PDB file of C-alpha atoms in Angstrom:
ATOM      1  CA  MET A   1     -28.657   4.084  -3.389  1.00 60.00           C
ATOM      2  CA  LYS A   2     -27.140   1.873  -0.714  1.00 75.00           C
ATOM      3  CA  VAL A   3     -24.329  -0.626  -1.210  1.00 79.00           C
ATOM      4  CA  THR A   4     -25.489  -4.179  -1.891  1.00 84.00           C
ATOM      5  CA  LEU A   5     -23.792  -7.275  -0.492  1.00 88.00           C
ATOM      6  CA  PHE A   6     -22.395  -8.133  -3.934  1.00 89.00           C
ATOM      7  CA  GLU A   7     -20.900  -4.664  -4.316  1.00 85.00           C
ATOM      8  CA  ALA A   8     -19.430  -4.771  -0.799  1.00 87.00           C
ATOM      9  CA  ILE A   9     -17.734  -8.051  -1.736  1.00 92.00           C
ATOM     10  CA  VAL A  10     -16.409  -6.515  -4.972  1.00 90.00           C
ATOM     11  CA  PHE A  11     -14.908  -3.575  -3.055  1.00 89.00           C
ATOM     12  CA  GLY A  12     -13.329  -5.983  -0.576  1.00 91.00           C
ATOM     13  CA  ILE A  13     -11.784  -8.032  -3.372  1.00 93.00           C
ATOM     14  CA  ILE A  14     -10.500  -4.958  -5.231  1.00 92.00           C
ATOM     15  CA  GLN A  15      -8.937  -3.414  -2.137  1.00 90.00           C
ATOM     16  CA  GLY A  16      -7.468  -6.689  -0.890  1.00 92.00           C
ATOM     17  CA  ILE A  17      -5.914  -7.906  -4.122  1.00 92.00           C
ATOM     18  CA  THR A  18      -4.500  -4.507  -5.172  1.00 91.00           C
ATOM     19  CA  GLU A  19      -3.263  -3.105  -1.844  1.00 89.00           C
ATOM     20  CA  PHE A  20       0.132  -4.782  -1.995  1.00 89.00           C
ATOM     21  CA  LEU A  21       0.521  -5.157  -5.744  1.00 90.00           C
ATOM     22  CA  PRO A  22       2.335  -2.236  -7.451  1.00 91.00           C
ATOM     23  CA  VAL A  23      -0.828  -1.108  -9.271  1.00 89.00           C
ATOM     24  CA  SER A  24      -2.401   1.411  -6.799  1.00 86.00           C
ATOM     25  CA  SER A  25      -5.290   0.157  -4.683  1.00 85.00           C
ATOM     26  CA  THR A  26      -6.580   3.731  -4.244  1.00 77.00           C
ATOM     27  CA  ALA A  27      -6.917   4.133  -8.003  1.00 80.00           C
ATOM     28  CA  HIS A  28      -8.801   0.841  -8.257  1.00 86.00           C
ATOM     29  CA  ILE A  29     -11.176   1.824  -5.436  1.00 82.00           C
ATOM     30  CA  VAL A  30     -11.830   5.186  -7.105  1.00 77.00           C
ATOM     31  CA  ILE A  31     -12.363   3.460 -10.460  1.00 81.00           C
ATOM     32  CA  THR A  32     -14.768   0.974  -8.847  1.00 82.00           C
ATOM     33  CA  GLN A  33     -16.709   3.857  -7.299  1.00 78.00           C
ATOM     34  CA  LEU A  34     -16.908   5.553 -10.698  1.00 75.00           C
ATOM     35  CA  VAL A  35     -18.100   2.360 -12.376  1.00 76.00           C
ATOM     36  CA  PHE A  36     -20.786   1.715  -9.739  1.00 75.00           C
ATOM     37  CA  GLY A  37     -21.617   5.409  -9.354  1.00 72.00           C
ATOM     38  CA  TYR A  38     -21.171   5.533  -5.577  1.00 67.00           C
ATOM     39  CA  THR A  39     -20.344   8.403  -3.262  1.00 62.00           C
ATOM     40  CA  PHE A  40     -19.015   7.117   0.048  1.00 61.00           C
ATOM     41  CA  PRO A  41     -19.260   9.509   3.007  1.00 53.00           C
ATOM     42  CA  GLY A  42     -15.659  10.703   3.435  1.00 53.00           C
ATOM     43  CA  LEU A  43     -12.776   8.222   3.424  1.00 60.00           C
ATOM     44  CA  ALA A  44     -14.162   5.963   6.142  1.00 69.00           C
ATOM     45  CA  PHE A  45     -14.939   2.924   3.981  1.00 76.00           C
ATOM     46  CA  GLU A  46     -11.583   3.025   2.231  1.00 77.00           C
ATOM     47  CA  ILE A  47      -9.754   3.305   5.559  1.00 80.00           C
ATOM     48  CA  TYR A  48     -11.894   0.533   7.004  1.00 82.00           C
ATOM     49  CA  LEU A  49     -10.810  -1.799   4.195  1.00 87.00           C
ATOM     50  CA  HIS A  50      -7.197  -0.729   4.667  1.00 87.00           C
ATOM     51  CA  MET A  51      -7.414  -2.026   8.228  1.00 89.00           C
ATOM     52  CA  ALA A  52      -8.258  -5.475   6.874  1.00 92.00           C
ATOM     53  CA  SER A  53      -5.195  -5.274   4.625  1.00 92.00           C
ATOM     54  CA  VAL A  54      -2.868  -4.249   7.432  1.00 92.00           C
ATOM     55  CA  LEU A  55      -4.197  -7.087   9.603  1.00 94.00           C
ATOM     56  CA  ALA A  56      -3.214  -9.467   6.800  1.00 95.00           C
ATOM     57  CA  VAL A  57       0.332  -8.020   6.743  1.00 94.00           C
ATOM     58  CA  ILE A  58       0.659  -8.335  10.511  1.00 94.00           C
ATOM     59  CA  MET A  59      -0.455 -11.967  10.417  1.00 94.00           C
ATOM     60  CA  TYR A  60       1.807 -12.897   7.496  1.00 95.00           C
ATOM     61  CA  PHE A  61       4.904 -11.041   8.723  1.00 94.00           C
ATOM     62  CA  TRP A  62       4.366 -11.462  12.462  1.00 94.00           C
ATOM     63  CA  LYS A  63       7.731 -13.177  12.953  1.00 93.00           C
ATOM     64  CA  ASP A  64       9.584 -10.407  11.097  1.00 93.00           C
ATOM     65  CA  LEU A  65       7.585  -7.757  12.933  1.00 94.00           C
ATOM     66  CA  TRP A  66       8.250  -9.324  16.319  1.00 95.00           C
ATOM     67  CA  SER A  67      11.946  -9.668  15.493  1.00 93.00           C
ATOM     68  CA  VAL A  68      12.190  -5.947  14.684  1.00 94.00           C
ATOM     69  CA  ILE A  69      10.204  -4.862  17.768  1.00 94.00           C
ATOM     70  CA  GLN A  70      12.084  -7.208  20.089  1.00 95.00           C
ATOM     71  CA  GLY A  71      15.483  -6.282  18.646  1.00 94.00           C
ATOM     72  CA  PHE A  72      14.637  -2.584  18.766  1.00 94.00           C
ATOM     73  CA  PHE A  73      13.966  -2.521  22.509  1.00 95.00           C
ATOM     74  CA  LYS A  74      16.627  -5.080  23.421  1.00 93.00           C
ATOM     75  CA  PHE A  75      19.288  -2.969  21.720  1.00 95.00           C
ATOM     76  CA  ILE A  76      18.146   0.101  23.652  1.00 93.00           C
ATOM     77  CA  ILE A  77      18.342  -1.814  26.945  1.00 92.00           C
ATOM     78  CA  TYR A  78      21.313  -4.160  26.457  1.00 90.00           C
ATOM     79  CA  ARG A  79      23.217  -2.645  23.487  1.00 88.00           C
ATOM     80  CA  SER A  80      23.962  -6.138  22.183  1.00 87.00           C
ATOM     81  CA  LYS A  81      25.527  -6.413  18.741  1.00 86.00           C
ATOM     82  CA  GLU A  82      23.068  -9.052  17.512  1.00 88.00           C
ATOM     83  CA  ASP A  83      20.201  -6.586  18.041  1.00 91.00           C
ATOM     84  CA  LYS A  84      21.853  -3.684  16.222  1.00 93.00           C
ATOM     85  CA  VAL A  85      20.503  -4.578  12.761  1.00 94.00           C
ATOM     86  CA  PRO A  86      16.839  -5.014  13.812  1.00 94.00           C
ATOM     87  CA  PHE A  87      17.121  -1.828  15.913  1.00 96.00           C
ATOM     88  CA  PHE A  88      18.242   0.304  12.982  1.00 96.00           C
ATOM     89  CA  PHE A  89      15.806  -1.438  10.638  1.00 96.00           C
ATOM     90  CA  GLY A  90      13.065  -0.338  13.038  1.00 95.00           C
ATOM     91  CA  VAL A  91      14.533   3.184  13.087  1.00 96.00           C
ATOM     92  CA  TYR A  92      14.448   3.309   9.271  1.00 97.00           C
ATOM     93  CA  ILE A  93      10.794   2.208   9.314  1.00 96.00           C
ATOM     94  CA  LEU A  94      10.036   5.046  11.756  1.00 96.00           C
ATOM     95  CA  ILE A  95      11.943   7.627   9.678  1.00 96.00           C
ATOM     96  CA  ALA A  96      10.141   6.715   6.460  1.00 95.00           C
ATOM     97  CA  THR A  97       6.809   6.660   8.310  1.00 94.00           C
ATOM     98  CA  PHE A  98       7.432  10.094   9.860  1.00 94.00           C
ATOM     99  CA  ILE A  99       8.265  11.634   6.477  1.00 94.00           C
ATOM    100  CA  THR A 100       5.204  10.069   4.881  1.00 91.00           C
ATOM    101  CA  GLY A 101       2.958  11.121   7.764  1.00 87.00           C
ATOM    102  CA  VAL A 102       4.028  14.763   7.850  1.00 87.00           C
ATOM    103  CA  LEU A 103       4.086  15.330   4.094  1.00 87.00           C
ATOM    104  CA  GLY A 104       0.977  13.196   3.590  1.00 79.00           C
ATOM    105  CA  MET A 105      -1.043  15.396   5.958  1.00 78.00           C
ATOM    106  CA  LEU A 106       0.138  18.516   4.149  1.00 79.00           C
ATOM    107  CA  LEU A 107      -0.859  17.114   0.755  1.00 74.00           C
ATOM    108  CA  SER A 108      -3.961  15.086   1.597  1.00 68.00           C
ATOM    109  CA  ASP A 109      -6.524  17.914   1.594  1.00 64.00           C
ATOM    110  CA  PHE A 110      -5.491  19.049  -1.869  1.00 65.00           C
ATOM    111  CA  ILE A 111      -5.102  15.589  -3.349  1.00 62.00           C
ATOM    112  CA  ALA A 112      -8.265  14.080  -1.841  1.00 55.00           C
ATOM    113  CA  ASP A 113     -10.590  15.830  -4.278  1.00 54.00           C
ATOM    114  CA  ALA A 114      -8.431  17.535  -6.884  1.00 54.00           C
ATOM    115  CA  MET A 115      -6.755  14.440  -8.266  1.00 60.00           C
ATOM    116  CA  LYS A 116      -9.531  11.842  -8.420  1.00 68.00           C
ATOM    117  CA  THR A 117     -10.317  12.463 -12.079  1.00 79.00           C
ATOM    118  CA  PRO A 118     -10.034   9.779 -14.779  1.00 82.00           C
ATOM    119  CA  ALA A 119      -7.366  11.748 -16.671  1.00 86.00           C
ATOM    120  CA  LEU A 120      -5.128  12.238 -13.638  1.00 87.00           C
ATOM    121  CA  ILE A 121      -5.604   8.666 -12.436  1.00 87.00           C
ATOM    122  CA  ALA A 122      -4.643   7.428 -15.923  1.00 90.00           C
ATOM    123  CA  ALA A 123      -1.587   9.707 -15.924  1.00 92.00           C
ATOM    124  CA  SER A 124      -0.531   8.492 -12.462  1.00 91.00           C
ATOM    125  CA  LEU A 125      -0.935   4.844 -13.454  1.00 93.00           C
ATOM    126  CA  THR A 126       1.247   5.565 -16.480  1.00 94.00           C
ATOM    127  CA  VAL A 127       3.910   7.096 -14.230  1.00 94.00           C
ATOM    128  CA  THR A 128       3.763   4.005 -12.006  1.00 93.00           C
ATOM    129  CA  GLY A 129       4.223   1.776 -15.051  1.00 94.00           C
ATOM    130  CA  LEU A 130       7.163   3.812 -16.350  1.00 94.00           C
ATOM    131  CA  ALA A 131       8.853   3.722 -12.947  1.00 93.00           C
ATOM    132  CA  LEU A 132       8.502  -0.073 -12.800  1.00 93.00           C
ATOM    133  CA  ILE A 133      10.002  -0.414 -16.291  1.00 93.00           C
ATOM    134  CA  PHE A 134      12.882   1.894 -15.391  1.00 92.00           C
ATOM    135  CA  ILE A 135      13.804   0.006 -12.236  1.00 90.00           C
ATOM    136  CA  GLU A 136      13.489  -3.362 -13.998  1.00 86.00           C
ATOM    137  CA  ARG A 137      15.230  -2.575 -17.294  1.00 85.00           C
ATOM    138  CA  PHE A 138      17.603   0.337 -16.719  1.00 81.00           C
ATOM    139  CA  HIS A 139      18.763   0.017 -13.120  1.00 78.00           C
ATOM    140  CA  ARG A 140      21.143  -2.692 -12.005  1.00 76.00           C
ATOM    141  CA  LEU A 141      19.785  -4.744  -9.111  1.00 78.00           C
ATOM    142  CA  GLY A 142      21.675  -4.081  -5.895  1.00 84.00           C
ATOM    143  CA  ASN A 143      22.768  -6.596  -3.276  1.00 89.00           C
ATOM    144  CA  ARG A 144      22.422  -4.582  -0.063  1.00 93.00           C
ATOM    145  CA  ASP A 145      20.348  -5.988   2.794  1.00 92.00           C
ATOM    146  CA  GLU A 146      19.041  -4.439   6.017  1.00 92.00           C
ATOM    147  CA  SER A 147      22.496  -4.669   7.631  1.00 92.00           C
ATOM    148  CA  SER A 148      23.825  -2.058   5.189  1.00 94.00           C
ATOM    149  CA  MET A 149      20.826   0.277   5.196  1.00 95.00           C
ATOM    150  CA  ASN A 150      21.237   3.888   6.298  1.00 95.00           C
ATOM    151  CA  GLY A 151      19.195   6.992   7.009  1.00 95.00           C
ATOM    152  CA  LEU A 152      19.312   8.177   3.400  1.00 96.00           C
ATOM    153  CA  ASP A 153      17.588   4.960   2.291  1.00 96.00           C
ATOM    154  CA  ALA A 154      14.758   5.648   4.741  1.00 96.00           C
ATOM    155  CA  VAL A 155      14.411   9.279   3.621  1.00 96.00           C
ATOM    156  CA  ILE A 156      14.234   8.378  -0.085  1.00 96.00           C
ATOM    157  CA  VAL A 157      11.776   5.543   0.500  1.00 96.00           C
ATOM    158  CA  GLY A 158       9.698   7.803   2.759  1.00 95.00           C
ATOM    159  CA  LEU A 159       9.551  10.452   0.031  1.00 94.00           C
ATOM    160  CA  GLY A 160       8.626   7.792  -2.520  1.00 92.00           C
ATOM    161  CA  GLN A 161       5.885   6.519  -0.252  1.00 91.00           C
ATOM    162  CA  THR A 162       4.546  10.060   0.154  1.00 91.00           C
ATOM    163  CA  ILE A 163       3.991  10.373  -3.602  1.00 89.00           C
ATOM    164  CA  ALA A 164       1.573   7.455  -3.309  1.00 85.00           C
ATOM    165  CA  VAL A 165      -1.064   9.770  -1.807  1.00 82.00           C
ATOM    166  CA  ILE A 166      -1.813  10.551  -5.460  1.00 83.00           C
ATOM    167  CA  PRO A 167      -4.457   8.113  -6.783  1.00 79.00           C
ATOM    168  CA  GLY A 168      -2.749   5.968  -9.410  1.00 83.00           C
ATOM    169  CA  ILE A 169       0.690   6.049  -7.761  1.00 88.00           C
ATOM    170  CA  SER A 170       1.104   2.700  -6.036  1.00 88.00           C
ATOM    171  CA  ARG A 171       2.386   2.783  -2.430  1.00 89.00           C
ATOM    172  CA  SER A 172       3.955  -0.654  -2.721  1.00 89.00           C
ATOM    173  CA  GLY A 173       5.288   0.212  -6.175  1.00 90.00           C
ATOM    174  CA  ALA A 174       6.769   3.514  -4.968  1.00 93.00           C
ATOM    175  CA  THR A 175       8.491   1.931  -1.957  1.00 94.00           C
ATOM    176  CA  LEU A 176       9.771  -0.983  -4.032  1.00 92.00           C
ATOM    177  CA  VAL A 177      11.146   1.306  -6.747  1.00 92.00           C
ATOM    178  CA  ALA A 178      12.739   3.649  -4.197  1.00 94.00           C
ATOM    179  CA  SER A 179      14.285   0.736  -2.269  1.00 94.00           C
ATOM    180  CA  LEU A 180      15.666  -0.904  -5.406  1.00 93.00           C
ATOM    181  CA  LEU A 181      16.906   2.481  -6.641  1.00 93.00           C
ATOM    182  CA  MET A 182      18.943   2.776  -3.432  1.00 93.00           C
ATOM    183  CA  GLY A 183      20.579  -0.598  -4.145  1.00 93.00           C
ATOM    184  CA  LEU A 184      18.666  -2.856  -1.767  1.00 94.00           C
ATOM    185  CA  ASN A 185      18.214  -6.430  -2.944  1.00 92.00           C
ATOM    186  CA  ARG A 186      14.734  -7.546  -3.910  1.00 89.00           C
ATOM    187  CA  ASP A 187      14.007  -9.559  -0.746  1.00 91.00           C
ATOM    188  CA  THR A 188      14.958  -6.655   1.535  1.00 93.00           C
ATOM    189  CA  ALA A 189      13.006  -4.164  -0.590  1.00 93.00           C
ATOM    190  CA  VAL A 190       9.879  -6.322  -0.442  1.00 91.00           C
ATOM    191  CA  ARG A 191      10.180  -6.908   3.315  1.00 93.00           C
ATOM    192  CA  TYR A 192      10.792  -3.199   3.974  1.00 95.00           C
ATOM    193  CA  SER A 193       7.826  -2.226   1.788  1.00 93.00           C
ATOM    194  CA  PHE A 194       5.422  -4.590   3.542  1.00 93.00           C
ATOM    195  CA  LEU A 195       6.510  -3.683   7.076  1.00 94.00           C
ATOM    196  CA  LEU A 196       6.258   0.022   6.208  1.00 93.00           C
ATOM    197  CA  ALA A 197       2.612  -0.497   5.341  1.00 91.00           C
ATOM    198  CA  ILE A 198       1.764  -1.318   8.965  1.00 93.00           C
ATOM    199  CA  PRO A 199       2.532   2.035  10.686  1.00 92.00           C
ATOM    200  CA  VAL A 200       1.453   4.062   7.664  1.00 87.00           C
ATOM    201  CA  ILE A 201      -1.994   2.463   7.396  1.00 85.00           C
ATOM    202  CA  LEU A 202      -2.503   2.358  11.171  1.00 86.00           C
ATOM    203  CA  GLY A 203      -1.425   5.989  11.489  1.00 82.00           C
ATOM    204  CA  SER A 204      -3.710   7.208   8.716  1.00 76.00           C
ATOM    205  CA  SER A 205      -6.566   5.251  10.263  1.00 74.00           C
ATOM    206  CA  VAL A 206      -6.094   6.852  13.684  1.00 73.00           C
ATOM    207  CA  LEU A 207      -5.964  10.321  12.129  1.00 66.00           C
ATOM    208  CA  ALA A 208      -9.191   9.617  10.262  1.00 65.00           C
ATOM    209  CA  LEU A 209     -11.241   8.235  13.157  1.00 65.00           C
ATOM    210  CA  ASP A 210     -13.590  11.199  12.874  1.00 66.00           C
ATOM    211  CA  GLU A 211     -14.519   9.964   9.380  1.00 64.00           C
ATOM    212  CA  PHE A 212     -16.348   6.973  10.862  1.00 66.00           C
ATOM    213  CA  SER A 213     -19.981   7.799  11.371  1.00 65.00           C
ATOM    214  CA  ALA A 214     -23.510   6.437  11.594  1.00 67.00           C
ATOM    215  CA  GLU A 215     -23.967   7.703   8.038  1.00 69.00           C
ATOM    216  CA  MET A 216     -21.366   5.228   6.728  1.00 69.00           C
ATOM    217  CA  LEU A 217     -22.904   2.421   8.768  1.00 72.00           C
ATOM    218  CA  ASP A 218     -26.341   3.179   7.384  1.00 74.00           C
ATOM    219  CA  TYR A 219     -25.098   3.642   3.828  1.00 72.00           C
ATOM    220  CA  ILE A 220     -23.186   0.364   3.603  1.00 79.00           C
ATOM    221  CA  GLY A 221     -24.861  -1.716   6.315  1.00 82.00           C
ATOM    222  CA  PRO A 222     -23.279  -3.554   9.299  1.00 85.00           C
ATOM    223  CA  PHE A 223     -23.418  -6.989   7.649  1.00 90.00           C
ATOM    224  CA  ASN A 224     -21.988  -5.678   4.366  1.00 88.00           C
ATOM    225  CA  LEU A 225     -19.176  -3.959   6.281  1.00 89.00           C
ATOM    226  CA  PHE A 226     -18.342  -7.189   8.099  1.00 91.00           C
ATOM    227  CA  ILE A 227     -18.338  -9.264   4.907  1.00 93.00           C
ATOM    228  CA  SER A 228     -16.255  -6.714   2.980  1.00 92.00           C
ATOM    229  CA  PHE A 229     -13.681  -6.729   5.817  1.00 94.00           C
ATOM    230  CA  ILE A 230     -13.394 -10.535   5.790  1.00 95.00           C
ATOM    231  CA  VAL A 231     -13.174 -10.640   1.989  1.00 96.00           C
ATOM    232  CA  CYS A 232     -10.567  -7.869   1.931  1.00 95.00           C
ATOM    233  CA  PHE A 233      -8.489  -9.633   4.602  1.00 96.00           C
ATOM    234  CA  PHE A 234      -8.537 -12.912   2.673  1.00 96.00           C
ATOM    235  CA  PHE A 235      -7.614 -11.333  -0.651  1.00 95.00           C
ATOM    236  CA  SER A 236      -4.932  -9.194   0.990  1.00 95.00           C
ATOM    237  CA  LEU A 237      -3.284 -12.377   2.270  1.00 95.00           C
ATOM    238  CA  LEU A 238      -3.638 -13.880  -1.191  1.00 94.00           C
ATOM    239  CA  GLY A 239      -2.068 -10.792  -2.743  1.00 92.00           C
ATOM    240  CA  ILE A 240       0.884 -10.870  -0.328  1.00 93.00           C
ATOM    241  CA  VAL A 241       1.647 -14.541  -0.947  1.00 93.00           C
ATOM    242  CA  TRP A 242       1.188 -14.210  -4.690  1.00 92.00           C
ATOM    243  CA  LEU A 243       3.392 -11.104  -5.014  1.00 91.00           C
ATOM    244  CA  ILE A 244       6.254 -12.595  -3.001  1.00 90.00           C
ATOM    245  CA  ASN A 245       6.193 -15.798  -5.056  1.00 90.00           C
ATOM    246  CA  PHE A 246       5.783 -13.840  -8.295  1.00 89.00           C
ATOM    247  CA  LEU A 247       8.809 -11.613  -7.673  1.00 85.00           C
ATOM    248  CA  LYS A 248      11.006 -14.653  -7.013  1.00 82.00           C
ATOM    249  CA  LYS A 249      10.607 -15.876 -10.583  1.00 81.00           C
ATOM    250  CA  SER A 250       9.170 -13.046 -12.642  1.00 80.00           C
ATOM    251  CA  LYS A 251       9.565  -9.316 -13.336  1.00 84.00           C
ATOM    252  CA  LEU A 252       7.915  -6.028 -12.405  1.00 88.00           C
ATOM    253  CA  ILE A 253       7.443  -5.169 -16.074  1.00 90.00           C
ATOM    254  CA  TYR A 254       4.244  -7.240 -16.169  1.00 92.00           C
ATOM    255  CA  PHE A 255       2.723  -4.916 -13.583  1.00 93.00           C
ATOM    256  CA  ALA A 256       3.828  -1.995 -15.733  1.00 94.00           C
ATOM    257  CA  ILE A 257       1.947  -3.411 -18.709  1.00 94.00           C
ATOM    258  CA  TYR A 258      -1.132  -3.861 -16.530  1.00 93.00           C
ATOM    259  CA  CYS A 259      -0.897  -0.229 -15.343  1.00 94.00           C
ATOM    260  CA  PHE A 260      -0.735   0.976 -18.973  1.00 95.00           C
ATOM    261  CA  ILE A 261      -3.777  -1.089 -19.947  1.00 93.00           C
ATOM    262  CA  VAL A 262      -5.827   0.171 -16.990  1.00 91.00           C
ATOM    263  CA  ALA A 263      -4.717   3.753 -17.692  1.00 92.00           C
ATOM    264  CA  ILE A 264      -5.965   3.500 -21.284  1.00 92.00           C
ATOM    265  CA  LEU A 265      -9.278   1.994 -20.183  1.00 87.00           C
ATOM    266  CA  VAL A 266      -9.776   4.662 -17.503  1.00 86.00           C
ATOM    267  CA  TYR A 267      -8.998   7.523 -19.865  1.00 87.00           C
ATOM    268  CA  THR A 268     -11.114   6.266 -22.752  1.00 87.00           C
ATOM    269  CA  LEU A 269     -14.072   4.581 -21.063  1.00 78.00           C
ATOM    270  CA  ILE A 270     -14.843   6.517 -17.861  1.00 76.00           C
ATOM    271  CA  ASP A 271     -16.895   9.670 -18.263  1.00 67.00           C
ATOM    272  CA  PRO A 272     -15.052  12.555 -16.487  1.00 63.00           C
ATOM    273  CA  SER A 273     -18.397  14.049 -15.417  1.00 60.00           C
ATOM    274  CA  THR A 274     -19.106  11.032 -13.202  1.00 53.00           C
ATOM    275  CA  VAL A 275     -16.202  11.960 -10.942  1.00 49.00           C
ATOM    276  CA  MET A 276     -18.267  14.875  -9.650  1.00 43.00           C
ATOM    277  CA  ASP A 277     -20.416  12.354  -7.821  1.00 45.00           C
ATOM    278  CA  VAL A 278     -17.498  10.474  -6.243  1.00 43.00           C
TER     279      VAL A 278
END
């Protein structure tokens, strides 16, 4: 059974809208596959949609990204004080990315198949929800910005991001919680989380180039792939804008409630035997 245009659009919407919300896009893609009963060849389609999401981040944060890149190399060449903060911010992005990349490769083979069951996805979503409640209700919000960041911040956030290889553990949620736990203010935590997504997603995509095949192209269809990419890009942008505006006036606890609801639905409504076909 090949993917229809409608289903390709649904996958694009799901990936785009959930990639940067603290609710785990991987879990939602797995759940969508279980609901539709699809088996995608390898991880190619998921990675393909991730590329649309990272393009949305690059377009939205291009000024911040350029500032970090420019400041990084200018500090190396000129050692000017005004470029010191963007230089070290870039270093902390690289440190967190390196930790995530190394540990992620070590864990990916085990996690890819062993943890895509309804019960474990529900448990992971519950953990995500509990972490969001903890950071919102029981941890005092810090006031540190990128000028006061250090290597330990990058290590902790990198470790938190690594946990997100488990379906149900949100990457954006893990990096936000880890950043806030280290005392960063909300604006810095959000900016750090979004910019971290760029090298992580690009890196994982490069490592998985061998996943792309004629089989995927035949299974989904060139036109459906194109449409799903465009849809995912649009909804990724929408998700970025909405999350940033939401966090300015609301709380993470609402995402926690959503994670609990989805966890209950996954555990009670999805037949565990269907995961054998995903």
